[in-house]
Tab-separated table of C-alpha atoms in Angstrom:
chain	number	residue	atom	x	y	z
A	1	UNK	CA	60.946	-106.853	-42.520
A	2	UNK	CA	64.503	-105.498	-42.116
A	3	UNK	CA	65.912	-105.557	-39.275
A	4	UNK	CA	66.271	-101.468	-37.013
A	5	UNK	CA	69.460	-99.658	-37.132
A	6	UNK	CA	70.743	-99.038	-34.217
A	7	UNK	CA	70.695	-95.350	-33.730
A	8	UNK	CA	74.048	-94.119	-31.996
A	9	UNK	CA	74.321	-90.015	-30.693
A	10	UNK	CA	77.284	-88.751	-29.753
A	11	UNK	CA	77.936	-85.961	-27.409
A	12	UNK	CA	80.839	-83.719	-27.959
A	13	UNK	CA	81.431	-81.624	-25.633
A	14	UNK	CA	81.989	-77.483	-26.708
A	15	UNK	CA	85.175	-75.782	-24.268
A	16	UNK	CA	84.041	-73.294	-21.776
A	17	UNK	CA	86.547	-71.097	-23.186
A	18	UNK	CA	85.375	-70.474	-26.501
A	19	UNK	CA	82.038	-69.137	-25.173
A	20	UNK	CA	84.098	-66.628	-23.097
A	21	UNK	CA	85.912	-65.486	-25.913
A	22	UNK	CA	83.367	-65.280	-27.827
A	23	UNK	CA	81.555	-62.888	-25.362
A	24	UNK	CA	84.725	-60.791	-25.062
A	25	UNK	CA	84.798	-60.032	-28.333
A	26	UNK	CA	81.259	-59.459	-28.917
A	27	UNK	CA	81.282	-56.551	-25.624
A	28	UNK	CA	85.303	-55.144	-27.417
A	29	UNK	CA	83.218	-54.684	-30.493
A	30	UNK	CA	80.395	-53.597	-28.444
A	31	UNK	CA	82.969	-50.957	-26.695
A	32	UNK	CA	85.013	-50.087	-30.018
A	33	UNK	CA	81.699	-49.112	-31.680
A	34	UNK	CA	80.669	-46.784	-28.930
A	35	UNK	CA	84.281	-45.366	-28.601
A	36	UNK	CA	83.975	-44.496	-31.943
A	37	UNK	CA	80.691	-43.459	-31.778
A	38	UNK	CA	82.181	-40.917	-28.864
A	39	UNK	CA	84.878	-40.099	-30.326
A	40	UNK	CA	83.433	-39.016	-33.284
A	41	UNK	CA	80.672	-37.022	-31.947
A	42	UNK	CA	83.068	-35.803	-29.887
A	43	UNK	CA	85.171	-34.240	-32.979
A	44	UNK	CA	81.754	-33.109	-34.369
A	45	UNK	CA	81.218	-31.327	-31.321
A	46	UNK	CA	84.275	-29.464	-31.574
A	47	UNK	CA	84.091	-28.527	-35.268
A	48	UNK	CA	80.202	-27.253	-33.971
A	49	UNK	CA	81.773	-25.485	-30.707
A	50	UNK	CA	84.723	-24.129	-32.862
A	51	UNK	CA	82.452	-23.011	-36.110
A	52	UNK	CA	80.602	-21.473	-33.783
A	53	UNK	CA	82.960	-19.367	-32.135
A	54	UNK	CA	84.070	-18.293	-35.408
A	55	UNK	CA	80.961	-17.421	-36.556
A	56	UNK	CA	80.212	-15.617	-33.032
A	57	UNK	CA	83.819	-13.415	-34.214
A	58	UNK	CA	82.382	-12.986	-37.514
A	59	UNK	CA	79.393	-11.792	-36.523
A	60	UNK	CA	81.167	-9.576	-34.057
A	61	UNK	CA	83.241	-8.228	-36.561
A	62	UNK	CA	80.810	-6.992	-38.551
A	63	UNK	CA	78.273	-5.708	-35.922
A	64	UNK	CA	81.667	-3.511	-35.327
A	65	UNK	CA	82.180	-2.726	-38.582
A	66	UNK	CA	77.823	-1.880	-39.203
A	67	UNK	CA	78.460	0.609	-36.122
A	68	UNK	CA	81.347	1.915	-37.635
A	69	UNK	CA	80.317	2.444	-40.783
A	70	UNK	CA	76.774	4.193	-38.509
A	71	UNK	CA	79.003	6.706	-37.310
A	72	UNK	CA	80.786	7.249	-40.097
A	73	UNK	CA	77.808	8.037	-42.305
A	74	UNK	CA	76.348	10.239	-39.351
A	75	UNK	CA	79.364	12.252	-38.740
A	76	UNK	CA	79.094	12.894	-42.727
A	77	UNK	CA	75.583	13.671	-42.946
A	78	UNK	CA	76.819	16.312	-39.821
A	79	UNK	CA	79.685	17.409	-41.726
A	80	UNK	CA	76.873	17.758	-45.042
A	81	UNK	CA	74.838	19.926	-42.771
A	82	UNK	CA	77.506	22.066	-41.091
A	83	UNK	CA	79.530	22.501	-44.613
A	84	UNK	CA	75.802	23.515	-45.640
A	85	UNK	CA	75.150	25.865	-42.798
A	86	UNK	CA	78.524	27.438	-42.889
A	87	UNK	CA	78.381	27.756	-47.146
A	88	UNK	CA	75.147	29.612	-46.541
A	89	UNK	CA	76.609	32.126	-43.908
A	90	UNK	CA	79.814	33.011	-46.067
A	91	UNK	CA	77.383	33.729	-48.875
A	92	UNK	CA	74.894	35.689	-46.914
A	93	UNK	CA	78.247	37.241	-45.288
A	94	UNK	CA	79.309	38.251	-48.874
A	95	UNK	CA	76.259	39.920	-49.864
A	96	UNK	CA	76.653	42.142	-46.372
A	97	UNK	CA	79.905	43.083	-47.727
A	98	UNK	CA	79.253	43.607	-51.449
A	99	UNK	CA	76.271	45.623	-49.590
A	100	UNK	CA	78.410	47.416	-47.467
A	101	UNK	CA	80.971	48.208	-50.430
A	102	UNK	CA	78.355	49.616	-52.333
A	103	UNK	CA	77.402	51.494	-49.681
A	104	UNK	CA	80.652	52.982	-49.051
A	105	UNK	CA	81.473	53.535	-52.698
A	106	UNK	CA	78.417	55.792	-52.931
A	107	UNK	CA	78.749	57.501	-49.600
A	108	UNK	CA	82.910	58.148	-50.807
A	109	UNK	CA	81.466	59.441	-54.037
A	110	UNK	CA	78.821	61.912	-52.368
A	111	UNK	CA	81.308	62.975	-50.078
A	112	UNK	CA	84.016	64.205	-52.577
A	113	UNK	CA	81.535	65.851	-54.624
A	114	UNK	CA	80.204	67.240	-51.287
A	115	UNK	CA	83.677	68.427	-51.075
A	116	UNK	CA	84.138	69.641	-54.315
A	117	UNK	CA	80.695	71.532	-54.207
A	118	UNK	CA	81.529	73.113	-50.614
A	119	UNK	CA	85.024	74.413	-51.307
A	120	UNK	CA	84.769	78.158	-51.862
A	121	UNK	CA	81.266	78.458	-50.391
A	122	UNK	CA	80.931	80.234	-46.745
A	123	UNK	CA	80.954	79.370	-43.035
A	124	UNK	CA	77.414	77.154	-43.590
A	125	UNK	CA	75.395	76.055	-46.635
A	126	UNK	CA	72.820	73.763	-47.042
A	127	UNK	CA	73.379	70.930	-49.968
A	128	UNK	CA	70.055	69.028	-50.257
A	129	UNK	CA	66.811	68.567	-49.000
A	130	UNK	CA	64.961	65.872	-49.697
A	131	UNK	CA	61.368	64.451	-48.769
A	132	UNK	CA	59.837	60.930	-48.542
A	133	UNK	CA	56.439	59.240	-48.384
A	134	UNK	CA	55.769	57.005	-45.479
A	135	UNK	CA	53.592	53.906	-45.208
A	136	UNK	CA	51.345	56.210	-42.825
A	137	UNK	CA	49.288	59.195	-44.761
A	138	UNK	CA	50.084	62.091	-44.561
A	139	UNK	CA	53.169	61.298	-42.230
A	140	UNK	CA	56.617	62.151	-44.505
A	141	UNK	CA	59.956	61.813	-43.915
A	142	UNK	CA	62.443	64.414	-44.773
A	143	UNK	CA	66.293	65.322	-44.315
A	144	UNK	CA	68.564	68.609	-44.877
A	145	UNK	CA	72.382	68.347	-45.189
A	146	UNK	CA	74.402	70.973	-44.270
A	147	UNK	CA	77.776	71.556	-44.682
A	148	UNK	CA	80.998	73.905	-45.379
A	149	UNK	CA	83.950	74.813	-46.961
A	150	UNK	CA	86.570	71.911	-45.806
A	151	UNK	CA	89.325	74.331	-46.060
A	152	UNK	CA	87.987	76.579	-43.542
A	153	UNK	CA	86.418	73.907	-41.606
A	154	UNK	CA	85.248	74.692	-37.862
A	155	UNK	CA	82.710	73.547	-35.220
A	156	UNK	CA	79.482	75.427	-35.854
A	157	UNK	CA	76.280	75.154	-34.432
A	158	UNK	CA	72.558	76.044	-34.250
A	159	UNK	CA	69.177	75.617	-35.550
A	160	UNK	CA	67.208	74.830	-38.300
A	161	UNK	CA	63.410	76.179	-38.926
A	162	UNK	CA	61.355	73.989	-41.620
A	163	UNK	CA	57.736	75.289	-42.693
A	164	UNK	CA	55.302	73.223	-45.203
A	165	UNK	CA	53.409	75.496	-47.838
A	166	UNK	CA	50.237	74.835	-49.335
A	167	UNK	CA	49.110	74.539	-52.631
A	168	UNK	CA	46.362	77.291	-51.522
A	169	UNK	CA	47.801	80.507	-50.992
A	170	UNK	CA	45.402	81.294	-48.340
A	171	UNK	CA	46.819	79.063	-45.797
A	172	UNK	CA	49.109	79.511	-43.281
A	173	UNK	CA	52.368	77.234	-44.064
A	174	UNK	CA	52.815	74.162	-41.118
A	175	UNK	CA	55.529	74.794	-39.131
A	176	UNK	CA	57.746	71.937	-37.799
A	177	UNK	CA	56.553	71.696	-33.657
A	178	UNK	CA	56.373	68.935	-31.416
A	179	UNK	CA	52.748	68.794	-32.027
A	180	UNK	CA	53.505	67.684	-35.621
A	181	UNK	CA	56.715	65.845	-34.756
A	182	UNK	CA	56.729	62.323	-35.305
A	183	UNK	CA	60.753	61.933	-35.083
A	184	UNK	CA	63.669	64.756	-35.125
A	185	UNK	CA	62.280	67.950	-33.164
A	186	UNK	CA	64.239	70.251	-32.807
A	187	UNK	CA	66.419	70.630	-35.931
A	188	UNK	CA	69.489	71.318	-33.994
A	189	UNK	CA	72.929	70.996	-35.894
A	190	UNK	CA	76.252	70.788	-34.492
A	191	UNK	CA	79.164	69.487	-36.613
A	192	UNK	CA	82.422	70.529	-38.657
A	193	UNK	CA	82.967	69.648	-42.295
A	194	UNK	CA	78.753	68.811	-43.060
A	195	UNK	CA	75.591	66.868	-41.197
A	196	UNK	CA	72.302	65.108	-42.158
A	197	UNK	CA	69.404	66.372	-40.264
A	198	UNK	CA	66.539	64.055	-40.741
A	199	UNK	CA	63.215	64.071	-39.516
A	200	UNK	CA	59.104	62.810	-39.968
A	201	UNK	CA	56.184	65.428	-39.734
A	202	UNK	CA	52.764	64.447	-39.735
A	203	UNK	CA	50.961	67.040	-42.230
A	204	UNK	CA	46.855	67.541	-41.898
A	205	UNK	CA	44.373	65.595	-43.841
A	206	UNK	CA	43.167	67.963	-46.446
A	207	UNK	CA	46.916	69.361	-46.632
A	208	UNK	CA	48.571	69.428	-50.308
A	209	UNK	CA	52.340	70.672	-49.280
A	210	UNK	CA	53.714	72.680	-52.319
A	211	UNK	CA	56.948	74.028	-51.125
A	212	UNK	CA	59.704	73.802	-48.760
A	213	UNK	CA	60.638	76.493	-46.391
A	214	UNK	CA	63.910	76.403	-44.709
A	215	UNK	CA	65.790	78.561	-42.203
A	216	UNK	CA	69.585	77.778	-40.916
A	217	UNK	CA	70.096	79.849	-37.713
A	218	UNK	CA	73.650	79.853	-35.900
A	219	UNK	CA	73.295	79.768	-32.178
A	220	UNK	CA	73.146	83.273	-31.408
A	221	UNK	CA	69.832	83.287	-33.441
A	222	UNK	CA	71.270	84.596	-36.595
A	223	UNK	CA	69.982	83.609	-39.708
A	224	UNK	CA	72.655	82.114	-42.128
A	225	UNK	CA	70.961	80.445	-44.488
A	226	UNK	CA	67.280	80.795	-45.924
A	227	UNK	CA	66.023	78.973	-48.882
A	228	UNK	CA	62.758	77.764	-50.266
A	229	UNK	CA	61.871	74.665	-53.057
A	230	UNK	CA	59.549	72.595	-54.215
A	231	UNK	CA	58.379	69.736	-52.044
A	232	UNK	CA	58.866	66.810	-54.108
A	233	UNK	CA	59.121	63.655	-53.225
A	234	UNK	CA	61.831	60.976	-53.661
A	235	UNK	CA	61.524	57.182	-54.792
């Protein structure tokens, strides 16, 4: 049998101070780590906190410019509707005018005939007479112009006596009164170069006027002018 080994351990023997370092290096790596760690999410918090902002002026910026743009399309659609309001008053405006031009164009062209018709003729004469049916039966309307020679033109005055006839010659002719006055009792006249009398009588039911008669007194009573036509009415 062969003889034991002998068995021989050895104890070396590790310096302290390689432990230490060992631990100071592991907590510096320990430390760089989390310094990096907060360093870095520091700078990410920044580029979040700075993004941020600018998205916060971005945003701003265009809420400004949304509210802008707001009033700009209200004060059009204001500006649509007054432009459209005030086109619709210069037209209706126009139409008064072109109205009122007519108007005048026709009353300057009755006038000089008028004129023409009256010079020569004496102190009073009566131009037209005219009648008109009413929306009311039996109610018409009516008017008498008057006038004179412009040349020998003065202030006259007076009265003026209208009477209905009948179709049947046995019945009395309807005066002019305030019982059958609707408008323009009495026919009183007062004017120098011509006047339109106008005025509504109410005529009975079973009436059928035929003719017109018509008396121009001056003021003193006297009768000037007398005439009678036929009652016909105008459009």
């Amino acid at each position: 049998m062969p003889p034991k080994k002998d068995v021989v351990y050895q104890v070396v023997a590790r310096p302290s101070g390689r432990t230490g370092k060992l631990a100071l290096l592991v907590l510096l790596s320990v430390f760089s780590v989390f310094a990096l760690g907060l360093i870095a999410g520091q700078w990410n918090a920044n580029v979040v906190i700075l993004r941020s902002i600018e998205l916060t002026s971005i945003n701003s910026a265009l809420e400004s410019e949304k509210a802008s743009l707001q009033r700009r399309l209200e004060e059009s659609d204001l500006l649509v509707a007054v432009n459209e309001t005030a086109l619709t008053q210069l037209r209706n405006r126009l139409d008064e005018v072109l109205l009122e031009k007519s108007d005048l164009e026709y009353a300057l062209t009755f006038y000089e005939n008028l004129i023409e018709d009256s010079a020569g003729k004496g102190p009073l004469e009566m131009f037209e007479f005219k009648a008109f049916a009413t929306e009311v039966e039996n109610v018409f309307e009516f008017s008498i112009l008057l006038g004179q020679d412009v040349q020998a033109a003065k202030t006259i005055s007076g009265e003026v006596e209208l009477s209905i006839i009948g179709s049947s010659a046995d019945r009395d002719p309807i005066e002019f009164t305030t019982e059958n006055s609707i408008m323009g009792f009495p026919l009183t006249y007062k004017f120098k170069y011509f006047q339109d009398l106008a005025g509504k009588i109410k005529l009975p039911t079973d009436f059928q006027p035929k003719r017109a008669s018509i008396v121009v007194r001056s003021a003193g009573g006297r009768s000037l002018v007398e005439r009678e036509l036929d009652w016909i009415l105008d459009s």
